[in-house]
Amino acid sequence: MSRAIALIDGNSFYCSCERVFDPKLAGVPVIVLSNNDGCAIARTAEAKALGIRMGEPYFKIRQLCRSKGVRVFSSNYALYGDMSARANTVYRQFAPDVEIYSIDESFLDLSDVRERDRLALARDLRSTVRQWTGLPTCVGIGPTKTLAKLANHIAKTVPELGGVCDLSNEAERAAWMVGISVGEVWGIGRASRARLEAMGVDTVADLRDLDPRPARASLTVVGERIIHELRGRACLPLEIVPARRKGCAVTRSFSSRIIERTVLEQAVAAHATRLGEKLRRDGLAVSAVTVFYHTSEHDRGDPMRSVSTVVHLPEATNDSRHLIQAALHGVAKTWKEQGPTPWRYSKAGLVTTDLVPLDEAPRPLFDALDREKSGALMAAMDACNSRFGRGAVVPARAGLMEKRTWSTKFEMRSPRFTTRLAEVPAVSAIM
DNA sequence: TCTGGGGTCCTAGGACCC
DNA sequence: TCTGGGGTCCTAGGACCC
């Protein structure tokens, strides 16, 4: 049986999640904004038709949104994450081997399904997901991940296909490739596209016909793999068990510029607390943390400053208290007293790259941390926050949630319909 | 005329993705 | 006034080693 991979993804995923809980949003333009209500990061077809581009700053389109009746939402990751998990449980009923690629995309292994049955299965999958979760999706099928991605692109852009496209057949594949721009290929971004077009490579078919080995010179080994994948030779395996993550970052823009050291300290302490939560969830630990903070590139004319410093910990840890200490130390050794024209900082964050499983991390011979105590305390804190909501219990240095004046804005956020009991939608019926 | 040859590890920067 | 966050992978170049 030939290899077959399906890529299923949610259409305008974040917007669709909002629509599930408000039928009035059907047929009207909807957008969802990035953190801090900064940019448009999800748009329905109606919003795209109004010319709203991906990543467009909200302040530039606010008037347009108002005059055209665009419904605008802040990001609601609790909702989107939960809806994503629900969709994946449906996918698994159709194909047990699923790679969750992103919050709105999954690869499914359909190799055991006969070629002539694949389209029917894809249609069934789509309508089941729609019925059980309310989410609209598209499905692309191909012998490699890159071709499944391409098929998904076709399913999304050619309405007559009804949201599904199977590129298992080589001749059909070739016919489509002639008409699609090379920039649509997964892994070909702006820079590679420009380089390819300069070489006279304009369509997907042109790219497929390049000699893979020499193409390495301009596209690196990544490009070489893409060409093989377009020819139907798989280079990218399906990753059903997620690989261990290599880095972890918590970075946020402030809701407004900050000048005071104490505020910056509270922010990095809060980021450190969040970092600890993420690390503990995965059983990982770090022995060094990069602390950074900087002014904004958009504040032209203001004094600029960008700080980044590495703080080493005595031993690998995921205890929030140790991470907070490290973060504060990072500020202490880089802070410069403010003068008459102060630096107005716009963003701060913590980045780590040397993740190790806590139970594999080496211990110091002397003065080792008491991991039992630390683990019990952190587990108790995590349990409280999981039961009563994030921020129910926080280290004092991180500040109470409602007192964090610097923290990210979400002024148009919908309720957490599916993950907070107090926010479950109420339904009334008239008999 | 004429540089030694490999290795590894680390970092910075670029590119790409969602 | 107002411009996101979090990942991965690859390459080049320097430091260092034998």
Tab-separated table of N, CA and C in Angstrom, chain A residues 6 65 88 116-117 124 139 151 154 176 195 202 223 244 250 270 292 300 302 304 306 325 392 403 405-406 422-423:
chain	number	residue	atom	x	y	z
A	6	ALA	N	-2.301	12.838	5.329
A	6	ALA	CA	-3.314	13.883	5.193
A	6	ALA	C	-2.933	15.040	6.108
A	65	CYS	N	-12.362	48.753	10.590
A	65	CYS	CA	-13.143	47.743	11.306
A	65	CYS	C	-14.463	48.334	11.802
A	88	ASN	N	-8.556	17.217	17.685
A	88	ASN	CA	-7.619	16.106	17.555
A	88	ASN	C	-8.194	14.782	18.050
A	116	ARG	N	-8.548	4.689	-3.507
A	116	ARG	CA	-9.852	5.140	-3.996
A	116	ARG	C	-10.821	5.514	-2.859
A	117	ASP	N	-10.470	5.141	-1.621
A	117	ASP	CA	-11.347	5.469	-0.490
A	117	ASP	C	-10.939	6.739	0.258
A	124	ASP	N	-15.794	12.618	5.073
A	124	ASP	CA	-16.443	12.158	6.297
A	124	ASP	C	-15.796	12.818	7.515
A	139	VAL	N	-8.867	19.456	4.087
A	139	VAL	CA	-7.997	18.285	4.122
A	139	VAL	C	-7.235	18.156	2.808
A	151	ALA	N	-1.606	19.988	-1.254
A	151	ALA	CA	-2.993	19.566	-1.491
A	151	ALA	C	-3.945	20.362	-0.616
A	154	ILE	N	-4.550	23.692	-2.085
A	154	ILE	CA	-5.499	23.604	-3.208
A	154	ILE	C	-6.924	23.460	-2.675
A	176	TRP	N	-1.603	20.261	-11.426
A	176	TRP	CA	-1.788	21.359	-10.476
A	176	TRP	C	-0.534	22.206	-10.333
A	195	ARG	N	15.100	34.362	-4.492
A	195	ARG	CA	16.276	33.726	-5.083
A	195	ARG	C	15.855	32.797	-6.230
A	202	ASP	N	9.573	29.768	-11.166
A	202	ASP	CA	8.381	30.523	-10.773
A	202	ASP	C	7.269	29.653	-10.203
A	223	GLY	N	16.191	22.976	1.137
A	223	GLY	CA	15.621	23.073	-0.202
A	223	GLY	C	15.750	21.762	-0.961
A	244	ARG	N	11.418	15.893	22.173
A	244	ARG	CA	11.620	16.716	23.352
A	244	ARG	C	11.962	18.136	22.926
A	250	VAL	N	9.698	32.812	27.617
A	250	VAL	CA	8.530	33.587	28.029
A	250	VAL	C	8.880	35.047	27.778
A	270	ALA	N	7.477	37.683	37.144
A	270	ALA	CA	6.257	37.022	36.661
A	270	ALA	C	6.588	36.099	35.483
A	292	PHE	N	16.346	39.353	29.011
A	292	PHE	CA	16.488	40.527	28.135
A	292	PHE	C	15.376	41.524	28.376
A	300	ARG	N	10.825	56.066	17.626
A	300	ARG	CA	11.935	56.774	16.993
A	300	ARG	C	12.128	58.125	17.672
A	302	ASP	N	13.435	58.474	20.608
A	302	ASP	CA	13.706	58.174	22.021
A	302	ASP	C	15.060	57.469	22.141
A	304	MET	N	17.574	54.621	22.812
A	304	MET	CA	17.372	53.180	22.653
A	304	MET	C	18.317	52.409	23.563
A	306	SER	N	19.083	48.074	24.528
A	306	SER	CA	18.703	46.671	24.451
A	306	SER	C	19.669	45.860	25.288
A	325	GLN	N	14.996	34.390	41.212
A	325	GLN	CA	16.288	34.912	41.664
A	325	GLN	C	17.202	35.210	40.490
A	392	ALA	N	-3.768	32.190	40.873
A	392	ALA	CA	-4.428	32.113	42.179
A	392	ALA	C	-3.375	32.191	43.283
A	403	LYS	N	-2.749	43.342	40.016
A	403	LYS	CA	-1.926	44.527	40.296
A	403	LYS	C	-0.825	44.719	39.266
A	405	THR	N	0.205	46.230	36.465
A	405	THR	CA	-0.212	47.307	35.555
A	405	THR	C	0.445	47.192	34.187
A	406	TRP	N	1.583	46.508	34.133
A	406	TRP	CA	2.356	46.415	32.889
A	406	TRP	C	1.854	45.282	31.991
A	422	ALA	N	-17.200	29.212	35.510
A	422	ALA	CA	-17.948	30.467	35.631
A	422	ALA	C	-18.249	31.101	34.284
A	423	GLU	N	-17.578	30.623	33.237
A	423	GLU	CA	-17.731	31.277	31.940
A	423	GLU	C	-18.436	30.396	30.905
